[in-house]
mmCIF file of C-alpha atoms in Angstrom:
data_model
loop_
_atom_site.group_PDB
_atom_site.id
_atom_site.type_symbol
_atom_site.label_atom_id
_atom_site.label_comp_id
_atom_site.label_asym_id
_atom_site.label_seq_id
_atom_site.Cartn_x
_atom_site.Cartn_y
_atom_site.Cartn_z
ATOM 1 C CA MET A 764 -42.294 21.351 -21.723
ATOM 2 C CA ALA A 765 -42.534 17.590 -22.585
ATOM 3 C CA GLY A 766 -40.767 15.616 -20.581
ATOM 4 C CA ARG A 767 -41.785 17.348 -17.173
ATOM 5 C CA THR A 768 -42.820 15.507 -13.657
ATOM 6 C CA TYR A 769 -46.404 16.416 -11.913
ATOM 7 C CA GLY A 770 -46.948 14.785 -8.521
ATOM 8 C CA GLY A 771 -43.719 12.784 -8.712
ATOM 9 C CA GLU A 772 -45.101 10.776 -12.238
ATOM 10 C CA SER A 773 -43.008 11.427 -15.356
ATOM 11 C CA ALA A 774 -44.380 12.064 -18.963
ATOM 12 C CA ALA A 775 -43.260 8.669 -20.312
ATOM 13 C CA ASP A 776 -45.430 6.211 -16.433
ATOM 14 C CA ARG A 777 -48.906 9.418 -17.651
ATOM 15 C CA ALA A 778 -48.379 8.483 -20.831
ATOM 16 C CA ALA A 779 -47.810 3.938 -19.585
ATOM 17 C CA ARG A 780 -50.762 4.377 -17.418
ATOM 18 C CA ARG A 781 -52.970 5.900 -19.746
ATOM 19 C CA ARG A 782 -52.526 3.085 -22.471
ATOM 20 C CA ARG A 783 -52.709 0.848 -19.647
ATOM 21 C CA ARG A 784 -56.705 1.646 -18.891
ATOM 22 C CA LEU A 785 -57.089 1.801 -22.291
ATOM 23 C CA MET A 786 -56.276 -1.678 -22.167
ATOM 24 C CA ASP A 787 -58.103 -2.576 -19.805
ATOM 25 C CA ALA A 788 -61.097 -0.293 -21.076
ATOM 26 C CA GLY A 789 -60.428 -2.460 -24.549
ATOM 27 C CA LEU A 790 -60.897 -6.110 -22.600
ATOM 28 C CA GLU A 791 -64.276 -4.740 -21.144
ATOM 29 C CA LEU A 792 -65.599 -3.328 -23.772
ATOM 30 C CA PHE A 793 -64.645 -5.743 -26.751
ATOM 31 C CA GLY A 794 -65.682 -8.088 -24.162
ATOM 32 C CA THR A 795 -68.893 -6.978 -23.278
ATOM 33 C CA VAL A 796 -70.597 -4.567 -25.789
ATOM 34 C CA GLY A 797 -68.430 -6.620 -28.693
ATOM 35 C CA TYR A 798 -65.646 -4.570 -30.625
ATOM 36 C CA THR A 799 -68.681 -2.485 -33.172
ATOM 37 C CA ALA A 800 -70.904 -1.424 -30.408
ATOM 38 C CA ALA A 801 -67.862 0.565 -29.311
ATOM 39 C CA THR A 802 -66.809 3.428 -29.675
ATOM 40 C CA VAL A 803 -63.600 5.631 -28.745
ATOM 41 C CA ARG A 804 -65.210 8.154 -26.700
ATOM 42 C CA GLN A 805 -67.281 4.995 -25.184
ATOM 43 C CA LEU A 806 -63.868 3.745 -24.550
ATOM 44 C CA CYS A 807 -61.850 7.146 -22.978
ATOM 45 C CA ARG A 808 -65.225 7.058 -20.516
ATOM 46 C CA GLU A 809 -64.504 3.295 -19.797
ATOM 47 C CA ALA A 810 -61.009 4.229 -19.075
ATOM 48 C CA ARG A 811 -61.092 7.278 -17.617
ATOM 49 C CA VAL A 812 -58.439 9.669 -20.040
ATOM 50 C CA ALA A 813 -60.341 12.280 -22.095
ATOM 51 C CA ASP A 814 -60.043 11.668 -25.840
ATOM 52 C CA ARG A 815 -57.949 12.833 -27.527
ATOM 53 C CA TYR A 816 -54.787 10.047 -25.700
ATOM 54 C CA PHE A 817 -56.713 7.769 -27.507
ATOM 55 C CA TYR A 818 -54.624 8.997 -30.947
ATOM 56 C CA GLU A 819 -52.024 9.075 -28.396
ATOM 57 C CA GLU A 820 -51.528 5.617 -27.634
ATOM 58 C CA PHE A 821 -53.949 4.579 -30.663
ATOM 59 C CA ALA A 822 -54.605 5.381 -34.519
ATOM 60 C CA SER A 823 -57.504 3.055 -34.430
ATOM 61 C CA THR A 824 -60.395 0.992 -32.262
ATOM 62 C CA GLU A 825 -58.577 -1.736 -34.709
ATOM 63 C CA ASP A 826 -55.022 -1.517 -33.676
ATOM 64 C CA LEU A 827 -56.474 -1.272 -29.968
ATOM 65 C CA LEU A 828 -58.215 -4.321 -30.495
ATOM 66 C CA LEU A 829 -55.272 -6.078 -32.092
ATOM 67 C CA ALA A 830 -53.236 -4.909 -29.011
ATOM 68 C CA VAL A 831 -55.857 -6.648 -26.348
ATOM 69 C CA TYR A 832 -56.097 -9.338 -28.544
ATOM 70 C CA HIS A 833 -52.506 -10.035 -29.018
ATOM 71 C CA GLU A 834 -52.529 -9.607 -25.022
ATOM 72 C CA CYS A 835 -55.132 -11.726 -24.549
ATOM 73 C CA LEU A 836 -52.877 -14.936 -26.810
ATOM 74 C CA ASP A 837 -49.665 -13.834 -24.729
ATOM 75 C CA ARG A 838 -52.374 -14.692 -21.507
ATOM 76 C CA LEU A 839 -53.239 -17.964 -22.445
ATOM 77 C CA ARG A 840 -49.608 -18.645 -23.941
ATOM 78 C CA ASP A 841 -48.242 -17.674 -20.198
ATOM 79 C CA ALA A 842 -50.647 -20.810 -18.731
ATOM 80 C CA VAL A 843 -50.398 -23.100 -21.058
ATOM 81 C CA VAL A 844 -46.257 -22.915 -20.266
ATOM 82 C CA ALA A 845 -46.802 -22.627 -16.442
ATOM 83 C CA GLY A 846 -49.272 -25.448 -16.997
ATOM 84 C CA VAL A 847 -46.810 -27.925 -18.844
ATOM 85 C CA ASP A 848 -43.803 -26.816 -16.728
ATOM 86 C CA GLY A 849 -45.783 -27.373 -13.996
ATOM 87 C CA ALA A 850 -46.362 -31.115 -15.052
ATOM 88 C CA ASP A 851 -45.351 -34.962 -14.167
ATOM 89 C CA GLY A 852 -45.573 -38.008 -16.165
ATOM 90 C CA GLU A 853 -46.142 -38.605 -18.905
ATOM 91 C CA ILE A 854 -47.389 -37.478 -22.148
ATOM 92 C CA PRO A 855 -51.008 -37.565 -21.744
ATOM 93 C CA ASP A 856 -50.639 -35.745 -17.948
ATOM 94 C CA ILE A 857 -48.457 -33.178 -19.544
ATOM 95 C CA ALA A 858 -51.122 -32.357 -22.456
ATOM 96 C CA ARG A 859 -54.296 -32.483 -19.510
ATOM 97 C CA ALA A 860 -51.977 -29.627 -17.203
ATOM 98 C CA GLY A 861 -51.813 -27.826 -19.946
ATOM 99 C CA LEU A 862 -55.184 -27.558 -21.516
ATOM 100 C CA LEU A 863 -56.492 -27.909 -17.419
ATOM 101 C CA ALA A 864 -54.429 -24.029 -17.198
ATOM 102 C CA PHE A 865 -55.266 -22.942 -20.511
ATOM 103 C CA LEU A 866 -59.251 -23.445 -20.598
ATOM 104 C CA THR A 867 -59.393 -22.678 -16.756
ATOM 105 C CA GLU A 868 -58.023 -19.457 -17.947
ATOM 106 C CA VAL A 869 -60.698 -19.172 -20.162
ATOM 107 C CA ARG A 870 -63.588 -20.052 -18.142
ATOM 108 C CA ASP A 871 -62.308 -17.352 -15.333
ATOM 109 C CA ASP A 872 -62.530 -14.206 -17.869
ATOM 110 C CA PRO A 873 -65.534 -14.476 -19.552
ATOM 111 C CA ARG A 874 -64.202 -11.213 -21.851
ATOM 112 C CA LEU A 875 -60.987 -12.782 -22.705
ATOM 113 C CA ALA A 876 -63.103 -16.159 -24.267
ATOM 114 C CA ARG A 877 -64.942 -13.504 -26.563
ATOM 115 C CA VAL A 878 -62.565 -11.083 -27.824
ATOM 116 C CA VAL A 879 -60.170 -14.532 -29.142
ATOM 117 C CA TRP A 880 -63.069 -16.459 -30.036
ATOM 118 C CA PHE A 881 -65.666 -14.261 -31.241
ATOM 119 C CA GLU A 882 -64.925 -10.360 -31.300
ATOM 120 C CA VAL A 883 -61.745 -10.683 -34.269
ATOM 121 C CA LEU A 884 -63.810 -12.427 -36.638
ATOM 122 C CA GLY A 885 -64.585 -10.455 -39.824
ATOM 123 C CA VAL A 886 -62.646 -7.269 -39.151
ATOM 124 C CA SER A 887 -60.620 -6.622 -41.153
ATOM 125 C CA ARG A 888 -57.550 -8.995 -43.761
ATOM 126 C CA ARG A 889 -54.541 -7.396 -40.924
ATOM 127 C CA VAL A 890 -57.008 -8.775 -38.160
ATOM 128 C CA GLU A 891 -58.138 -11.713 -40.209
ATOM 129 C CA GLN A 892 -53.497 -12.469 -40.331
ATOM 130 C CA ALA A 893 -52.701 -12.189 -37.114
ATOM 131 C CA TYR A 894 -55.313 -14.159 -35.687
ATOM 132 C CA LEU A 895 -54.062 -17.149 -37.982
ATOM 133 C CA ALA A 896 -50.262 -15.958 -37.302
ATOM 134 C CA ARG A 897 -51.119 -16.637 -33.363
ATOM 135 C CA MET A 898 -53.036 -20.110 -34.421
ATOM 136 C CA ALA A 899 -49.530 -21.080 -35.458
ATOM 137 C CA GLU A 900 -47.752 -20.124 -32.891
ATOM 138 C CA PHE A 901 -49.462 -21.783 -30.214
ATOM 139 C CA ALA A 902 -48.428 -25.069 -33.144
ATOM 140 C CA ASP A 903 -45.819 -24.386 -32.769
ATOM 141 C CA LEU A 904 -45.668 -23.712 -28.866
ATOM 142 C CA VAL A 905 -47.240 -26.917 -28.215
ATOM 143 C CA ALA A 906 -44.186 -29.066 -30.379
ATOM 144 C CA ALA A 907 -42.200 -26.901 -28.761
ATOM 145 C CA LEU A 908 -42.830 -28.372 -24.885
ATOM 146 C CA LEU A 909 -43.639 -31.201 -26.669
ATOM 147 C CA ALA A 910 -40.485 -31.466 -28.046
ATOM 148 C CA ASP A 911 -38.272 -33.788 -25.608
ATOM 149 C CA ARG A 912 -40.468 -36.355 -24.827
ATOM 150 C CA LEU A 913 -42.119 -36.064 -28.592
ATOM 151 C CA PRO A 914 -39.969 -35.415 -31.102
ATOM 152 C CA GLN A 915 -41.712 -36.164 -34.444
ATOM 153 C CA VAL A 916 -43.908 -33.435 -33.490
ATOM 154 C CA ALA A 917 -41.840 -31.228 -33.788
ATOM 155 C CA THR A 918 -40.903 -31.769 -37.120
ATOM 156 C CA GLU A 919 -40.579 -29.300 -39.644
ATOM 157 C CA ASP A 920 -42.131 -31.717 -42.987
ATOM 158 C CA VAL A 921 -45.336 -30.109 -44.414
ATOM 159 C CA GLU A 922 -47.390 -32.739 -43.233
ATOM 160 C CA THR A 923 -46.492 -32.292 -39.491
ATOM 161 C CA ARG A 924 -47.094 -28.765 -39.688
ATOM 162 C CA VAL A 925 -50.237 -29.471 -41.470
ATOM 163 C CA VAL A 926 -51.165 -32.135 -38.367
ATOM 164 C CA ARG A 927 -50.520 -29.210 -36.007
ATOM 165 C CA LEU A 928 -51.941 -26.496 -37.085
ATOM 166 C CA ALA A 929 -55.308 -29.230 -37.413
ATOM 167 C CA ALA A 930 -54.341 -30.080 -33.928
ATOM 168 C CA ILE A 931 -54.820 -25.938 -32.973
ATOM 169 C CA GLY A 932 -58.194 -25.457 -35.018
ATOM 170 C CA GLY A 933 -59.883 -28.280 -33.794
ATOM 171 C CA VAL A 934 -59.204 -27.464 -30.219
ATOM 172 C CA SER A 935 -59.840 -23.995 -31.009
ATOM 173 C CA HIS A 936 -62.639 -24.982 -32.872
ATOM 174 C CA VAL A 937 -63.998 -27.499 -29.876
ATOM 175 C CA VAL A 938 -63.021 -24.408 -27.120
ATOM 176 C CA MET A 939 -65.348 -21.765 -29.077
ATOM 177 C CA THR A 940 -68.549 -23.722 -28.505
ATOM 178 C CA TRP A 941 -68.200 -24.608 -25.189
ATOM 179 C CA VAL A 942 -67.327 -20.967 -24.571
ATOM 180 C CA ASP A 943 -70.601 -20.116 -26.911
ATOM 181 C CA ALA A 944 -72.320 -23.219 -24.323
ATOM 182 C CA GLY A 945 -72.098 -20.999 -21.360
ATOM 183 C CA PHE A 946 -68.612 -23.395 -20.376
ATOM 184 C CA GLU A 947 -70.574 -26.413 -19.477
ATOM 185 C CA PRO A 948 -69.235 -29.088 -19.571
ATOM 186 C CA ALA A 949 -67.248 -29.179 -17.323
ATOM 187 C CA VAL A 950 -63.572 -27.839 -17.049
ATOM 188 C CA ASP A 951 -62.366 -31.378 -16.817
ATOM 189 C CA ARG A 952 -64.495 -32.498 -18.727
ATOM 190 C CA VAL A 953 -63.516 -30.482 -21.769
ATOM 191 C CA ALA A 954 -60.009 -31.358 -21.145
ATOM 192 C CA ALA A 955 -60.256 -35.423 -21.332
ATOM 193 C CA GLY A 956 -61.979 -34.277 -24.489
ATOM 194 C CA LEU A 957 -59.057 -32.200 -25.809
ATOM 195 C CA GLN A 958 -56.823 -35.098 -24.265
ATOM 196 C CA THR A 959 -58.033 -37.973 -26.252
ATOM 197 C CA LEU A 960 -57.717 -35.617 -29.371
ATOM 198 C CA LEU A 961 -54.166 -34.975 -28.624
ATOM 199 C CA ARG A 962 -53.513 -37.949 -27.667
ATOM 200 C CA SER A 963 -55.822 -39.418 -30.951
ATOM 201 C CA ILE A 964 -52.553 -36.818 -33.302
ATOM 202 C CA ALA A 965 -49.712 -37.930 -31.545
ATOM 203 C CA ALA A 966 -50.032 -41.713 -31.971
ATOM 204 C CA GLY A 967 -50.846 -41.103 -35.356
ATOM 205 C CA LEU A 968 -47.555 -38.758 -35.928
ATOM 206 C CA ALA A 969 -45.164 -41.329 -33.807
ATOM 207 C CA ASP A 970 -47.007 -44.379 -36.211
ATOM 208 C CA ALA A 971 -46.127 -42.505 -39.807
#
């Protein structure tokens, strides 16, 4: 009977546990062997669930990739927010705290880095649209975090939005090359360079 409880666990709880295991397996395999090399059978073996359960949770490996990607971006967003919330001082100090939190999260889980900056490239138009949408969300997040101290960053005119997207694109490209170089140089050196970039962009917006 649907919804029956076994061993004190409901059907919904069992489904949630299987989904969590598949998500963890997706991060592990997409972040190590890569998306194109990971099969449903391999994912289910890694997750320790029967193959038939995969399609109860995901329509395809692409759907799992997107779910893992969004969860990785959520982790990065939460790291930035926590870093900024815990920072005091002027805008450069706040920006540095957010950058350090962001870069540390990336460095500490190379699987996340591979999924976010490499495995989502060239998969499909749907995945590309998700990537572009999340980059735009990050640009808006940065603007929202700095809005009280630097209101011009949060302005919604076309030029300012283009600048925000350019800033996020620059940060993303730097991180991508940093990941590819094996996380060298050290986190604080990368954060210092990105801090200089963002300071210059903020100064340009202030002048404008």
